Amino acid sequence: MSSPDDQQLVDVILAEQLHYTNDETAERGGLTPEQAARLWRNLGFPDPGSEMAFGDADVSAVAIVATAMEHQILDEETVFRLTRALGQTMSRLADWQVTILVDQLEADIVRGKSDSRADAALELAQSSVPGFERLMVHVWRRHLAAAAARLTALGENDQALLSTDMTVGFADMTRFTALSNRLDEASLASVVEDFETRCGDLITSAGARVIKTLGDAMLFVHPDPVKATRISLDIITAIGARAKLPDVRVGLATGSVLSRLGDVFGPPVNLAARLSQVARANRVLVDQQTADALGDHFETRALPPRPIKGFGHLSPITVTERRTFRSR
């Protein structure tokens, strides 16, 4: 059972009272109870049963979905696929935001700005939620525009809509298990966030896309193998210069990649991950297709063949900066 302070915080964030059941919300919004229950599940919420768990904003959300289906703007399956993507993304975003804000709450208490975490959370919610809500919608629109532009750039080729050639990078911290056993939770969280921040900045600023992070690793894509390799070498340099961060290794593979549900799939994704696992610390390993596309931009050297899980025996290729020689 939630405490009065917890309930007050929930009320401030939702900005309304919850006084409808699922069936009542469905009826007012224009869906069947079964469709409404499926909508909440897709959005990441448990079955509320007969509990009064919904408010007027929930009715409006149901009405948006009902209108889209009623006027055949979107078919039912498309609507529920979109809501599933929305629910999974927003759930992760909310957890991420709360984790970050806890640090702010503790700092407010230490500085005497608030008497308790509950008071600090309530004040933060009252002052910050409206502005960040507008920011969130703005950022979503920007990303939607960027994704639409990428789709438009593929032209009318139906096959390109299904898959496209990409270079996939997998940057992986070394000895992470040993590190996680040695550090306390706060220190480990700081290491992971520092790694994600620095890697993410290097990747996005160079025109690549971060697909996802997996704690000790980051998956990214770029349509240009040369630029993807440059990013990888920059990651090695930047992370290696940080004394508080472990060494990193990067695997790169190029080929046809399927993009679906915010993720990427295909042999290049799996091969990039495998190459990062066999790479030495502070090294970049690439597959033959990536190496063939690099021309004379970098030094490449084929390593002895070795078993790569799922790919048989392959010769990984190590990539380094091209050395320049000065005449005396």
Coordinates of C-alpha atoms in Angstrom, one line a residue:
M1 CA 0.0 0.0 0.0
S2 CA 1.4 3.4 -0.9
S3 CA 2.0 6.1 1.8
P4 CA 0.1 9.4 1.8
D5 CA 3.4 11.1 0.5
D6 CA 3.7 8.6 -2.3
Q7 CA 0.0 9.1 -3.3
Q8 CA 0.5 12.9 -3.3
L9 CA 3.5 12.6 -5.6
V10 CA 1.5 10.4 -8.0
D11 CA -1.4 12.8 -7.9
V12 CA 0.9 15.7 -8.8
I13 CA 2.5 13.8 -11.7
L14 CA -0.8 12.7 -13.1
A15 CA -2.5 16.0 -12.3
E16 CA -5.9 14.3 -11.8
Q17 CA -7.9 12.0 -9.7
L18 CA -8.4 8.4 -10.7
H19 CA -12.0 7.4 -10.5
Y20 CA -12.8 5.1 -13.5
T21 CA -12.4 1.3 -13.9
N22 CA -11.1 -0.2 -17.1
D23 CA -14.6 -0.9 -18.3
E24 CA -15.8 2.6 -17.6
T25 CA -12.7 4.1 -19.3
A26 CA -13.3 1.9 -22.3
E27 CA -16.9 2.8 -22.6
R28 CA -16.2 6.5 -22.3
G29 CA -13.3 6.4 -24.8
G30 CA -15.0 4.2 -27.4
L31 CA -13.2 0.8 -27.1
T32 CA -14.3 -2.5 -25.9
P33 CA -13.1 -3.6 -22.4
E34 CA -10.9 -6.2 -24.1
Q35 CA -9.3 -3.6 -26.4
A36 CA -8.7 -1.2 -23.5
A37 CA -7.1 -4.0 -21.4
R38 CA -4.9 -4.9 -24.4
L39 CA -4.0 -1.2 -24.8
W40 CA -2.8 -0.9 -21.1
R41 CA -0.8 -4.1 -21.4
N42 CA 0.9 -2.8 -24.5
L43 CA 1.7 0.4 -22.7
G44 CA 3.4 -1.6 -20.0
F45 CA 0.8 -1.6 -17.2
P46 CA -0.7 -4.6 -15.4
D47 CA -4.3 -5.6 -15.6
P48 CA -6.2 -3.3 -13.2
G49 CA -9.1 -5.6 -12.8
S50 CA -12.0 -3.7 -11.3
E51 CA -9.8 -1.1 -9.6
M52 CA -10.4 2.6 -10.1
A53 CA -7.0 3.2 -11.8
F54 CA -7.9 5.6 -14.6
G55 CA -8.8 9.3 -15.0
D56 CA -10.1 11.7 -17.6
A57 CA -6.7 11.8 -19.4
D58 CA -6.8 8.0 -19.8
V59 CA -10.3 8.3 -21.3
S60 CA -8.8 10.9 -23.8
A61 CA -6.0 8.5 -24.6
V62 CA -8.4 5.6 -25.3
A63 CA -10.5 8.0 -27.5
I64 CA -7.4 8.8 -29.6
V65 CA -6.9 5.1 -30.2
A66 CA -10.6 4.5 -30.9
T67 CA -10.8 7.4 -33.3
A68 CA -7.7 6.2 -35.3
M69 CA -9.3 2.8 -35.7
E70 CA -12.9 4.0 -36.3
H71 CA -11.9 6.3 -39.1
Q72 CA -9.4 3.7 -40.5
I73 CA -6.5 6.2 -40.0
L74 CA -4.6 3.2 -38.6
D75 CA -5.8 -0.4 -38.5
E76 CA -6.1 -2.1 -35.1
E77 CA -2.9 -4.2 -35.4
T78 CA -0.8 -1.1 -36.3
V79 CA -2.3 0.8 -33.4
F80 CA -1.3 -1.9 -30.9
R81 CA 2.2 -2.2 -32.4
L82 CA 2.7 1.5 -32.0
T83 CA 1.4 1.5 -28.4
R84 CA 3.7 -1.4 -27.5
A85 CA 6.7 0.6 -28.9
L86 CA 5.5 3.6 -26.9
G87 CA 5.0 1.7 -23.7
Q88 CA 8.4 0.0 -23.8
T89 CA 10.3 3.2 -24.6
M90 CA 8.5 5.3 -22.1
S91 CA 8.9 2.8 -19.3
R92 CA 12.7 2.7 -19.8
L93 CA 12.8 6.5 -20.1
A94 CA 10.8 7.0 -16.8
D95 CA 13.1 4.6 -14.9
W96 CA 16.1 6.3 -16.3
Q97 CA 14.8 9.8 -15.4
V98 CA 13.9 8.7 -11.8
T99 CA 17.3 7.2 -11.3
I100 CA 19.0 10.4 -12.4
L101 CA 16.7 12.6 -10.3
V102 CA 17.4 10.6 -7.1
D103 CA 20.9 12.1 -7.1
Q104 CA 19.3 15.6 -7.3
L105 CA 17.0 14.8 -4.5
E106 CA 19.8 13.6 -2.2
A107 CA 21.8 16.8 -3.1
D108 CA 18.8 19.0 -2.2
I109 CA 18.5 17.3 1.2
V110 CA 22.3 17.7 1.9
R111 CA 22.1 21.4 1.0
G112 CA 19.1 21.9 3.3
K113 CA 16.8 22.8 0.4
S114 CA 14.4 20.0 1.5
D115 CA 13.7 18.2 4.7
S116 CA 13.1 14.8 3.2
R117 CA 13.3 12.8 0.0
A118 CA 9.4 12.9 -0.2
D119 CA 9.4 16.7 0.1
A120 CA 12.2 17.1 -2.5
A121 CA 10.5 14.8 -4.9
L122 CA 7.2 16.6 -4.6
E123 CA 8.8 20.0 -5.2
L124 CA 10.8 18.7 -8.2
A125 CA 7.7 17.2 -9.7
Q126 CA 5.7 20.4 -9.3
S127 CA 8.4 22.6 -10.8
S128 CA 9.9 20.3 -13.5
V129 CA 7.3 18.0 -14.9
P130 CA 5.5 20.5 -17.2
G131 CA 8.6 21.8 -18.8
F132 CA 10.2 18.4 -19.4
E133 CA 6.9 17.2 -20.8
R134 CA 7.1 19.9 -23.5
L135 CA 10.8 19.1 -24.0
M136 CA 10.0 15.3 -24.4
V137 CA 7.4 16.0 -27.1
H138 CA 9.8 18.3 -28.9
V139 CA 12.6 15.8 -28.9
W140 CA 10.2 13.1 -30.1
R141 CA 9.2 15.2 -33.0
R142 CA 12.8 15.9 -33.9
H143 CA 13.6 12.2 -33.8
L144 CA 10.5 11.4 -35.8
A145 CA 11.5 13.9 -38.5
A146 CA 15.0 12.4 -38.6
A147 CA 13.6 8.8 -38.9
A148 CA 11.2 9.9 -41.7
A149 CA 14.1 11.6 -43.5
R150 CA 16.1 8.4 -43.4
L151 CA 13.1 6.4 -44.7
T152 CA 12.6 9.0 -47.5
A153 CA 16.2 8.8 -48.5
L154 CA 15.7 5.1 -49.3
G155 CA 13.5 6.1 -52.2
E156 CA 10.8 3.8 -53.7
N157 CA 12.9 0.6 -53.4
D158 CA 10.7 -1.8 -51.5
Q159 CA 13.6 -4.0 -50.6
A160 CA 15.5 -1.1 -49.1
L161 CA 12.5 -0.5 -46.8
L162 CA 13.0 -4.0 -45.4
S163 CA 16.8 -3.9 -45.0
T164 CA 19.7 -1.7 -45.9
D165 CA 23.5 -1.9 -45.9
M166 CA 25.0 -0.6 -42.7
T167 CA 28.2 -0.9 -40.7
V168 CA 27.4 -2.1 -37.2
G169 CA 29.6 -1.3 -34.3
F170 CA 29.7 -3.0 -30.9
A171 CA 31.8 -1.2 -28.3
D172 CA 32.4 -3.3 -25.2
M173 CA 34.1 -2.5 -21.9
T174 CA 36.7 -5.2 -20.9
R175 CA 36.9 -7.0 -17.6
F176 CA 33.5 -5.6 -16.6
T177 CA 32.4 -8.5 -14.5
A178 CA 35.5 -8.2 -12.3
L179 CA 35.0 -4.5 -12.1
S180 CA 31.3 -4.9 -11.0
N181 CA 32.4 -7.4 -8.3
R182 CA 34.9 -4.9 -7.0
L183 CA 33.0 -1.6 -7.0
D184 CA 30.0 -0.6 -4.8
E185 CA 26.7 0.0 -6.5
A186 CA 27.1 3.8 -6.7
S187 CA 30.6 3.6 -8.2
L188 CA 29.6 1.0 -10.7
A189 CA 26.6 3.1 -11.8
S190 CA 28.9 6.1 -12.2
V191 CA 31.3 4.1 -14.4
V192 CA 28.4 2.8 -16.6
E193 CA 26.9 6.3 -17.0
D194 CA 30.3 7.8 -17.8
F195 CA 31.0 5.1 -20.5
E196 CA 27.5 5.6 -22.0
T197 CA 27.8 9.4 -22.0
R198 CA 31.3 9.6 -23.6
C199 CA 30.6 6.8 -26.2
G200 CA 27.2 8.3 -27.0
D201 CA 28.6 11.8 -27.6
L202 CA 31.3 10.5 -29.9
I203 CA 28.8 8.3 -31.9
T204 CA 26.0 10.8 -32.4
S205 CA 28.3 13.8 -33.0
A206 CA 29.8 11.9 -35.9
G207 CA 26.5 11.2 -37.5
A208 CA 26.0 7.6 -36.3
R209 CA 23.1 6.3 -34.4
V210 CA 23.1 4.7 -31.0
I211 CA 20.7 1.7 -31.2
K212 CA 20.9 0.6 -27.6
T213 CA 23.1 0.2 -24.6
L214 CA 23.6 -3.0 -22.7
G215 CA 25.3 -1.9 -19.5
D216 CA 28.9 -2.6 -20.4
A217 CA 28.4 -2.3 -24.2
M218 CA 26.9 0.1 -26.8
L219 CA 25.5 -0.9 -30.2
F220 CA 25.6 1.7 -33.0
V221 CA 25.2 1.9 -36.8
H222 CA 26.5 4.1 -39.6
P223 CA 26.0 3.8 -43.4
D224 CA 29.7 4.6 -44.1
P225 CA 32.3 2.0 -43.0
V226 CA 35.1 4.6 -43.1
K227 CA 33.2 6.9 -40.7
A228 CA 32.2 4.0 -38.5
T229 CA 35.8 3.0 -38.2
R230 CA 36.9 6.5 -37.4
I231 CA 34.3 6.6 -34.6
S232 CA 35.5 3.3 -33.2
L233 CA 39.1 4.5 -33.1
D234 CA 38.0 7.7 -31.4
I235 CA 36.1 5.7 -28.8
I236 CA 39.3 3.6 -28.1
T237 CA 41.3 6.9 -27.7
A238 CA 38.7 8.7 -25.5
I239 CA 37.8 5.8 -23.2
G240 CA 41.4 4.7 -22.9
A241 CA 42.4 8.2 -21.7
R242 CA 40.0 8.0 -18.7
A243 CA 41.7 6.5 -15.7
K244 CA 38.4 5.7 -14.0
L245 CA 37.1 3.7 -17.0
P246 CA 38.1 0.2 -18.0
D247 CA 39.6 -0.5 -21.4
V248 CA 37.3 -0.9 -24.4
R249 CA 37.3 -2.9 -27.5
V250 CA 35.2 -2.5 -30.7
G251 CA 33.9 -5.0 -33.3
L252 CA 32.7 -3.7 -36.7
A253 CA 30.8 -5.6 -39.4
T254 CA 29.2 -4.4 -42.6
G255 CA 26.2 -5.9 -44.5
S256 CA 22.5 -6.0 -44.9
V257 CA 20.7 -5.0 -41.7
L258 CA 17.0 -5.1 -40.8
S259 CA 15.7 -2.2 -38.8
R260 CA 12.6 -3.0 -36.7
L261 CA 11.1 -1.7 -33.4
G262 CA 14.0 0.6 -32.7
D263 CA 16.5 -2.3 -33.0
V264 CA 18.6 -3.8 -35.8
F265 CA 18.9 -7.4 -36.8
G266 CA 21.0 -9.5 -39.1
P267 CA 24.4 -11.2 -39.5
P268 CA 26.4 -8.0 -39.2
V269 CA 24.9 -7.3 -35.8
N270 CA 25.9 -10.7 -34.5
L271 CA 29.3 -10.6 -36.1
A272 CA 30.1 -7.2 -34.7
A273 CA 29.3 -8.5 -31.2
R274 CA 31.4 -11.6 -31.7
L275 CA 34.4 -9.6 -33.0
S276 CA 34.3 -7.3 -30.0
Q277 CA 34.4 -10.4 -27.8
V278 CA 37.6 -11.7 -29.4
A279 CA 39.3 -8.3 -29.7
R280 CA 42.1 -7.4 -27.3
A281 CA 41.7 -4.4 -25.1
N282 CA 41.9 -1.0 -26.9
R283 CA 41.6 -2.7 -30.3
V284 CA 39.2 -2.5 -33.2
L285 CA 38.5 -5.6 -35.2
V286 CA 36.5 -5.6 -38.4
D287 CA 35.2 -8.2 -40.9
Q288 CA 36.4 -8.5 -44.5
Q289 CA 33.6 -6.5 -46.0
T290 CA 34.4 -3.5 -43.7
A291 CA 38.1 -3.8 -44.4
D292 CA 37.5 -3.9 -48.2
A293 CA 35.6 -0.6 -47.9
L294 CA 38.4 1.2 -46.0
G295 CA 40.8 1.7 -48.9
D296 CA 44.0 3.4 -47.7
H297 CA 42.3 5.4 -44.9
F298 CA 43.7 3.1 -42.2
E299 CA 46.2 0.3 -41.6
T300 CA 44.7 -3.1 -41.7
R301 CA 46.2 -6.5 -40.7
A302 CA 44.5 -9.9 -41.0
L303 CA 44.9 -12.0 -37.9
P304 CA 45.1 -15.9 -37.9
P305 CA 41.8 -17.6 -38.4
R306 CA 39.9 -18.5 -35.3
P307 CA 36.5 -19.9 -34.4
I308 CA 33.8 -17.2 -34.3
K309 CA 30.6 -18.6 -32.8
G310 CA 27.9 -18.9 -35.4
F311 CA 30.3 -18.0 -38.3
G312 CA 32.9 -20.8 -38.3
H313 CA 36.6 -20.0 -38.7
L314 CA 37.2 -16.4 -39.7
S315 CA 40.3 -14.1 -39.9
P316 CA 39.4 -10.9 -38.0
I317 CA 41.1 -7.8 -39.3
T318 CA 42.7 -5.3 -36.9
V319 CA 42.5 -1.7 -37.8
T320 CA 44.8 1.1 -36.7
E321 CA 45.6 4.6 -37.7
R322 CA 47.7 4.9 -40.8
R323 CA 51.3 5.8 -39.9
T324 CA 53.0 8.6 -41.7
F325 CA 56.7 8.6 -42.3
R326 CA 58.8 11.8 -42.4
S327 CA 61.9 11.9 -44.5
R328 CA 65.1 13.0 -42.7

